[in-house]
Short mmCIF file of C-alpha atoms and ligand atoms in Angstrom, two decimals:
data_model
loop_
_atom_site.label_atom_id
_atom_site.label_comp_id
_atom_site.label_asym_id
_atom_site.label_seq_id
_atom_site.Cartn_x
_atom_site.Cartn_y
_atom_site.Cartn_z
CA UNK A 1 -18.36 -0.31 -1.41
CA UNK A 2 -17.34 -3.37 -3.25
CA UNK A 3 -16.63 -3.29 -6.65
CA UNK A 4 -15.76 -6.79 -9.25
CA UNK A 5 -13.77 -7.27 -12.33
CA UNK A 6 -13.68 -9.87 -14.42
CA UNK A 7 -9.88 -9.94 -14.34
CA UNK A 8 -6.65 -8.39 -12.51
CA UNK A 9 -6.31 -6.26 -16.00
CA UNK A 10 -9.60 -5.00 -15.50
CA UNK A 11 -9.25 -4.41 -11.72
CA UNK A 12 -5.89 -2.54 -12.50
CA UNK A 13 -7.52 0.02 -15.34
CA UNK A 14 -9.91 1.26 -13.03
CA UNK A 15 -7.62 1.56 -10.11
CA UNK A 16 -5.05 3.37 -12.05
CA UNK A 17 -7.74 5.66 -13.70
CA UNK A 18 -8.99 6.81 -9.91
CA UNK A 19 -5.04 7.15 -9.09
CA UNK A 20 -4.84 9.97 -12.50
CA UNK A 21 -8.17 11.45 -12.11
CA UNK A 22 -7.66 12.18 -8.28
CA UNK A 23 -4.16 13.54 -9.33
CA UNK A 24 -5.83 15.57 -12.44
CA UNK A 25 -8.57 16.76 -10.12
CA UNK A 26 -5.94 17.99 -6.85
CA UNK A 27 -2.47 17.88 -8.11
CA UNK A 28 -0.69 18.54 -4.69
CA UNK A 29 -2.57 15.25 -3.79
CA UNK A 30 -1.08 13.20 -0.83
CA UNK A 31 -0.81 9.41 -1.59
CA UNK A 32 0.44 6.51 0.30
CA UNK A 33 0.82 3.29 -2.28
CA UNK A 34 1.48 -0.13 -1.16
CA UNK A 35 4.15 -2.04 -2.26
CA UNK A 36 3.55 -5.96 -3.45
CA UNK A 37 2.46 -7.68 -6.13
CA UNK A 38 -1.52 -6.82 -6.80
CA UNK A 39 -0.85 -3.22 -7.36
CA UNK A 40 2.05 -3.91 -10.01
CA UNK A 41 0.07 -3.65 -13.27
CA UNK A 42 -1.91 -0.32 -11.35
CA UNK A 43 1.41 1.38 -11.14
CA UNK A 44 2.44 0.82 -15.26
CA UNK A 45 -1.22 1.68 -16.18
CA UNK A 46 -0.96 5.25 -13.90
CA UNK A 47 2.30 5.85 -15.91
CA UNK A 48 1.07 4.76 -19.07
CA UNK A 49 -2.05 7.39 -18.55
CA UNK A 50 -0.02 10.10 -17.32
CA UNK A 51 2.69 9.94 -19.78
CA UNK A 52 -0.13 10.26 -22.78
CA UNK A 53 -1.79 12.94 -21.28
CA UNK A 54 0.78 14.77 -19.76
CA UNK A 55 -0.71 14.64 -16.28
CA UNK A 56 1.86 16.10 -13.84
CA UNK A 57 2.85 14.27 -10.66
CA UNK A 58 5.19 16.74 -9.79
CA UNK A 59 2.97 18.68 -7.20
CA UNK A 60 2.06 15.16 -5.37
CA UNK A 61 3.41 14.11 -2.57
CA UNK A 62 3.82 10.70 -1.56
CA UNK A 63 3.80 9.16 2.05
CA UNK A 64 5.59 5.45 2.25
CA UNK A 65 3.02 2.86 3.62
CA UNK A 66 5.66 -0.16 5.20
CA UNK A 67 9.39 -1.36 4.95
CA UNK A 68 11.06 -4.29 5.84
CA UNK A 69 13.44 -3.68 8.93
CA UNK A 70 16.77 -3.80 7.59
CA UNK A 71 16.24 -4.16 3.67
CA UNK A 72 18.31 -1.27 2.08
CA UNK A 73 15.57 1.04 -0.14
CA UNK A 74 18.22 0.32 -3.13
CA UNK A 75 18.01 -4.05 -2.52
CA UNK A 76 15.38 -5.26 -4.77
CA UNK A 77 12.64 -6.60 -2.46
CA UNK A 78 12.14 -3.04 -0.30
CA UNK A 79 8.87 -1.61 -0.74
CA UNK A 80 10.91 1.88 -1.90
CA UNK A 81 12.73 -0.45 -4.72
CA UNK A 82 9.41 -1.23 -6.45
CA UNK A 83 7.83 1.92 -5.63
CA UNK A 84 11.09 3.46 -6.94
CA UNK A 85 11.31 1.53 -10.56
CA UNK A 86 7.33 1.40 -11.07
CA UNK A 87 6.26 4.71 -10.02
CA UNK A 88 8.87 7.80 -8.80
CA UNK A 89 11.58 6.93 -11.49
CA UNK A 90 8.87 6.86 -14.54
CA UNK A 91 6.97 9.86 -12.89
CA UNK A 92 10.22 11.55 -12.26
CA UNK A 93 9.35 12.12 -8.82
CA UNK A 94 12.16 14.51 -6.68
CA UNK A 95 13.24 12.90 -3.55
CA UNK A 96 11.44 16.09 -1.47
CA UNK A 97 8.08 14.52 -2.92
CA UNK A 98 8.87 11.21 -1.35
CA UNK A 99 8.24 10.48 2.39
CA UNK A 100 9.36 6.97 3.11
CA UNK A 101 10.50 4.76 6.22
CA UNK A 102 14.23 4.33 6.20
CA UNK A 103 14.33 0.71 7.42
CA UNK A 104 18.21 0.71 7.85
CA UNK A 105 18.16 3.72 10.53
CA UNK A 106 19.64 3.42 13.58
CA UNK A 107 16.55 4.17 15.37
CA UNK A 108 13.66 3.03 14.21
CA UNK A 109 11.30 4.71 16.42
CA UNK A 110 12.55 7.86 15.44
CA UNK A 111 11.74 6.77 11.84
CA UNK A 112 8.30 6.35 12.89
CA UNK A 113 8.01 9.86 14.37
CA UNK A 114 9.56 11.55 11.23
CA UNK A 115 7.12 9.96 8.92
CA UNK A 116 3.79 10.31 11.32
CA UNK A 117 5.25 14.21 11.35
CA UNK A 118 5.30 13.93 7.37
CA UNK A 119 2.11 12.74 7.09
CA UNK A 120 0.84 15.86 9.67
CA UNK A 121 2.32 18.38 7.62
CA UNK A 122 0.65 16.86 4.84
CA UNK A 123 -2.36 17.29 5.87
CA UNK A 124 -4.04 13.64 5.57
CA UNK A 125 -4.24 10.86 2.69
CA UNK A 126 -5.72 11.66 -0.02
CA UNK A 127 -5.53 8.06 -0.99
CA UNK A 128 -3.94 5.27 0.15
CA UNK A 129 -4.04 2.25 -1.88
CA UNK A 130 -3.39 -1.03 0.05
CA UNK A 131 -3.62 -4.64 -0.79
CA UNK A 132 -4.05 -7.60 1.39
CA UNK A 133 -1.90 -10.13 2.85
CA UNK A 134 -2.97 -13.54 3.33
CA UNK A 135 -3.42 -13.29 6.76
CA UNK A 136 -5.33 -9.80 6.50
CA UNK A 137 -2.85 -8.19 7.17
CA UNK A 138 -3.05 -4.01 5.65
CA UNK A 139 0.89 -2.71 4.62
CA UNK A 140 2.80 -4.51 7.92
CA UNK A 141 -0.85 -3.93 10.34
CA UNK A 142 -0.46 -7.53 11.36
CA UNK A 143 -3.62 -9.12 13.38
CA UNK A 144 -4.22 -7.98 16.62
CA UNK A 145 -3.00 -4.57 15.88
CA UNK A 146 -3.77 -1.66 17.68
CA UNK A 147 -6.20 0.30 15.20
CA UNK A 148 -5.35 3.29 17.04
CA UNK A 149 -1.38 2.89 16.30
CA UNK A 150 0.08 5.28 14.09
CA UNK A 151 3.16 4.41 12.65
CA UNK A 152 4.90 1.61 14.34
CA UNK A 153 7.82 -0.90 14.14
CA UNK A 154 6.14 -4.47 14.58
CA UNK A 155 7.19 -8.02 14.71
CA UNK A 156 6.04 -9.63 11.25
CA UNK A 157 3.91 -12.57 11.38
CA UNK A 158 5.34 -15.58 10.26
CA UNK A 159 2.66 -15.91 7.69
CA UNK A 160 4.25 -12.09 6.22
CA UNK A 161 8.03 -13.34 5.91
CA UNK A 162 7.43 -16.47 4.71
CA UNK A 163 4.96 -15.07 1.65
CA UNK A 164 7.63 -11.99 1.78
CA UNK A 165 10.05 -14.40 0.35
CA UNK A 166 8.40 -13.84 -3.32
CA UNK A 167 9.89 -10.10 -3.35
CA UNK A 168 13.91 -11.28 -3.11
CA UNK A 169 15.59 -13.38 -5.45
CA UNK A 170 17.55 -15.00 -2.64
CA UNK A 171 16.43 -16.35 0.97
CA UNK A 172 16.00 -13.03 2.81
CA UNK A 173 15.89 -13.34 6.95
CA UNK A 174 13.07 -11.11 7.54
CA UNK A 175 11.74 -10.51 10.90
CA UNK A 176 10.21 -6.81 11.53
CA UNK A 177 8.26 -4.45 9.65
CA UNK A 178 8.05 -0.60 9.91
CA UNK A 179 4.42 0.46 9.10
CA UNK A 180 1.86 3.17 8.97
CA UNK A 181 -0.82 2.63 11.53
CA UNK A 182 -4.27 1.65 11.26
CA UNK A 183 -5.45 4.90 12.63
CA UNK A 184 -3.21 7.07 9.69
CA UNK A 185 -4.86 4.78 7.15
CA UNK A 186 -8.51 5.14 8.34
CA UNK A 187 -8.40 8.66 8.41
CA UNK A 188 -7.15 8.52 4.65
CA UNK A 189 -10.07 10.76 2.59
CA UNK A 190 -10.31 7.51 0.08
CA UNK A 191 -8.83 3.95 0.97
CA UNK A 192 -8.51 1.74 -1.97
CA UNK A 193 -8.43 -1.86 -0.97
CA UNK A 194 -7.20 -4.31 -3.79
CA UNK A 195 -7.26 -8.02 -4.38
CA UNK A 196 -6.83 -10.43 -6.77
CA UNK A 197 -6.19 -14.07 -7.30
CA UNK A 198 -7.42 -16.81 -6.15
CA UNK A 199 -5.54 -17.51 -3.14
CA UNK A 200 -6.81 -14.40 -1.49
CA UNK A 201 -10.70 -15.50 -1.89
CA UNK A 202 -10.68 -16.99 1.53
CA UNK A 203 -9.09 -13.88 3.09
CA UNK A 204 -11.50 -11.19 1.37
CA UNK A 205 -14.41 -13.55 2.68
CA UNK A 206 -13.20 -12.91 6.32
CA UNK A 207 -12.30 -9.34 5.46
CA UNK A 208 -15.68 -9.18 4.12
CA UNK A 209 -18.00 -11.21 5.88
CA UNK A 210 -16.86 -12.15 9.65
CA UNK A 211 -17.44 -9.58 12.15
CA UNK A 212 -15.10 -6.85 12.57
CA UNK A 213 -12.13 -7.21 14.42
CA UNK A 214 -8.42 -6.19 14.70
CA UNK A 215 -8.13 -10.06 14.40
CA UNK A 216 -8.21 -9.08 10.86
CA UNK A 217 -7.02 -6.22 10.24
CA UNK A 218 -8.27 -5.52 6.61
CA UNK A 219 -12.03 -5.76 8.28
CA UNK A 220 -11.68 -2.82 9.82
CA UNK A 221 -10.37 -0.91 6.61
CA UNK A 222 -13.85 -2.52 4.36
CA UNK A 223 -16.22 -1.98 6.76
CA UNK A 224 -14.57 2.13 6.65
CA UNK A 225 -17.15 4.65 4.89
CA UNK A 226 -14.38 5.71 1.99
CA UNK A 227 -12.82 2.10 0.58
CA UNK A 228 -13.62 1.21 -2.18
CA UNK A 229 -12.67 -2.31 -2.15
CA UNK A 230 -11.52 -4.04 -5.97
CA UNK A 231 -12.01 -7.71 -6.53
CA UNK A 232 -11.18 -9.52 -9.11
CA UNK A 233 -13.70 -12.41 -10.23
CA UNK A 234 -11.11 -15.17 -8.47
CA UNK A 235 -10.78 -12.68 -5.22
CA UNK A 236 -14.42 -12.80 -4.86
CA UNK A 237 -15.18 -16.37 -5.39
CA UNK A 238 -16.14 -17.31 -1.88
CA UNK A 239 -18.43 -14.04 -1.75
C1 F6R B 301 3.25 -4.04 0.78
C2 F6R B 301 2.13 -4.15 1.72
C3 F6R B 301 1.50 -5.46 2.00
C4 F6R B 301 0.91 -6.08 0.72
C5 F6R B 301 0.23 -7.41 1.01
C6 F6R B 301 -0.24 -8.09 -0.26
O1 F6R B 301 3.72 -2.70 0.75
O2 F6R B 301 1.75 -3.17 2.30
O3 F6R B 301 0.51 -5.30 2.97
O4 F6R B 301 -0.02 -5.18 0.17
O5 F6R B 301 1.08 -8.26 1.69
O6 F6R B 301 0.87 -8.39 -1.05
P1 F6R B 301 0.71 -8.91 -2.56
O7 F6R B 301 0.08 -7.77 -3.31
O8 F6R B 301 2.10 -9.18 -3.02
O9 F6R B 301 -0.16 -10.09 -2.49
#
């Protein structure tokens, strides 16, 4: 289902509001969150709502969705960082809620088997809130993924570290990604697929519009039964 909003503040209240009801309604809820920049304003409105009405994160676990190979969690820029100062430090999350991909591990594939044995134990998503990248891509599922992959280290497009560059404040050399796979994300009870701006508008169309394909890998997480996919007016413009 596709939803509008006249603007990324609107888009953000009611994304945030699903985030605290789902949490009100099953408080050992499992969530995976994307990092970047459209879910920014989601994360202070969540806090905003649960710190008013006392809504208690403390049951929820959260699973990480993608890391940048070789970006500490503490370097500003890593997907943990922002997760870290929007969401588990103002929720005072414990570190046993948080499942995430250490990207400076020795072995990476191992990584990828601890969190995909996470996520089992978990159960599956409850929600997992994603954005999209430019090229389509959903947390580091770059196009032509395997949509059966679970988690996975990949080589990033060049499209990804070139627009990655926003997150550091100096040139970062970014090359791989660590990332859930398709297949953990479309089993996820409720995907929430967010855009905004107008620089996405030509992406959502192709997301939206174009046949399905791994070519883009956000088509195969809107044409899924559960997303819920939130435009903003400027997002949708080519709709
Ligand atoms: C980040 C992530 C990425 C971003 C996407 C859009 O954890 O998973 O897939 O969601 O690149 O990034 P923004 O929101 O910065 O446009």
């Amino acid at each position: 289902m596709i939803t509008k909003f006249k603007n990324y503040q609107e888009l953000s209240k009611f994304a945030a509001g699903k985030i605290v009801q789902l949490v009100k309604n099953k408080p050992a809820a499992v969530l995976c969150l994307a990092g970047g920049d459209t879910p920014a304003l989601t994360y202070d409105i969540v806090v905003e709502i649960a710190m008013a009405e006392s809504v208690s994160f403390a049951a929820v676990t959260f699973i990480g969705l993608d890391e940048w190979v070789g970006i500490e969690r503490a370097m500003p820029g890593s997907c943990y960082h922002f997760l870290q100062q929007k969401i588990f430090d103002p929720l005072h999350i414990q570190q046993h809620q948080v499942h995430f991909f250490d990207s400076g591990a020795h072995d990476l594939q191992k990584e990828c088997d601890r969190i995909n044995k996470s996520l089992e134990n978990a159960g599956c998503l409850d929600l997992a809130l994603v954005g999209i990248g430019l090229n389509g891509h959903i947390g580091f599922n770059e196009p032509g993924v395997d949509p059966l992959l679970k988690a996975h280290v990949v080589e990033l497009d060049q499209l990804t570290t070139a627009t990655g560059q926003k997150y550091f404040t100096t040139s970062t050399a970014l090359a791989l990604g660590i990332t859930l796979g398709m297949a953990q994300i479309l089993e996820a009870r409720n995907v929430m697929l967010m855009a905004s701006g107008k620089k996405k508008a030509a992406i959502i169309r192709k997301a939206l519009q174009e046949p399905v394909s791994n070519a883009v890998p956000a088509s195969l997480i809107a044409s899924h039964a559960n997303t819920l996919v939130l435009l903003d007016d400027e997002a949708a413009a080519e709709l």
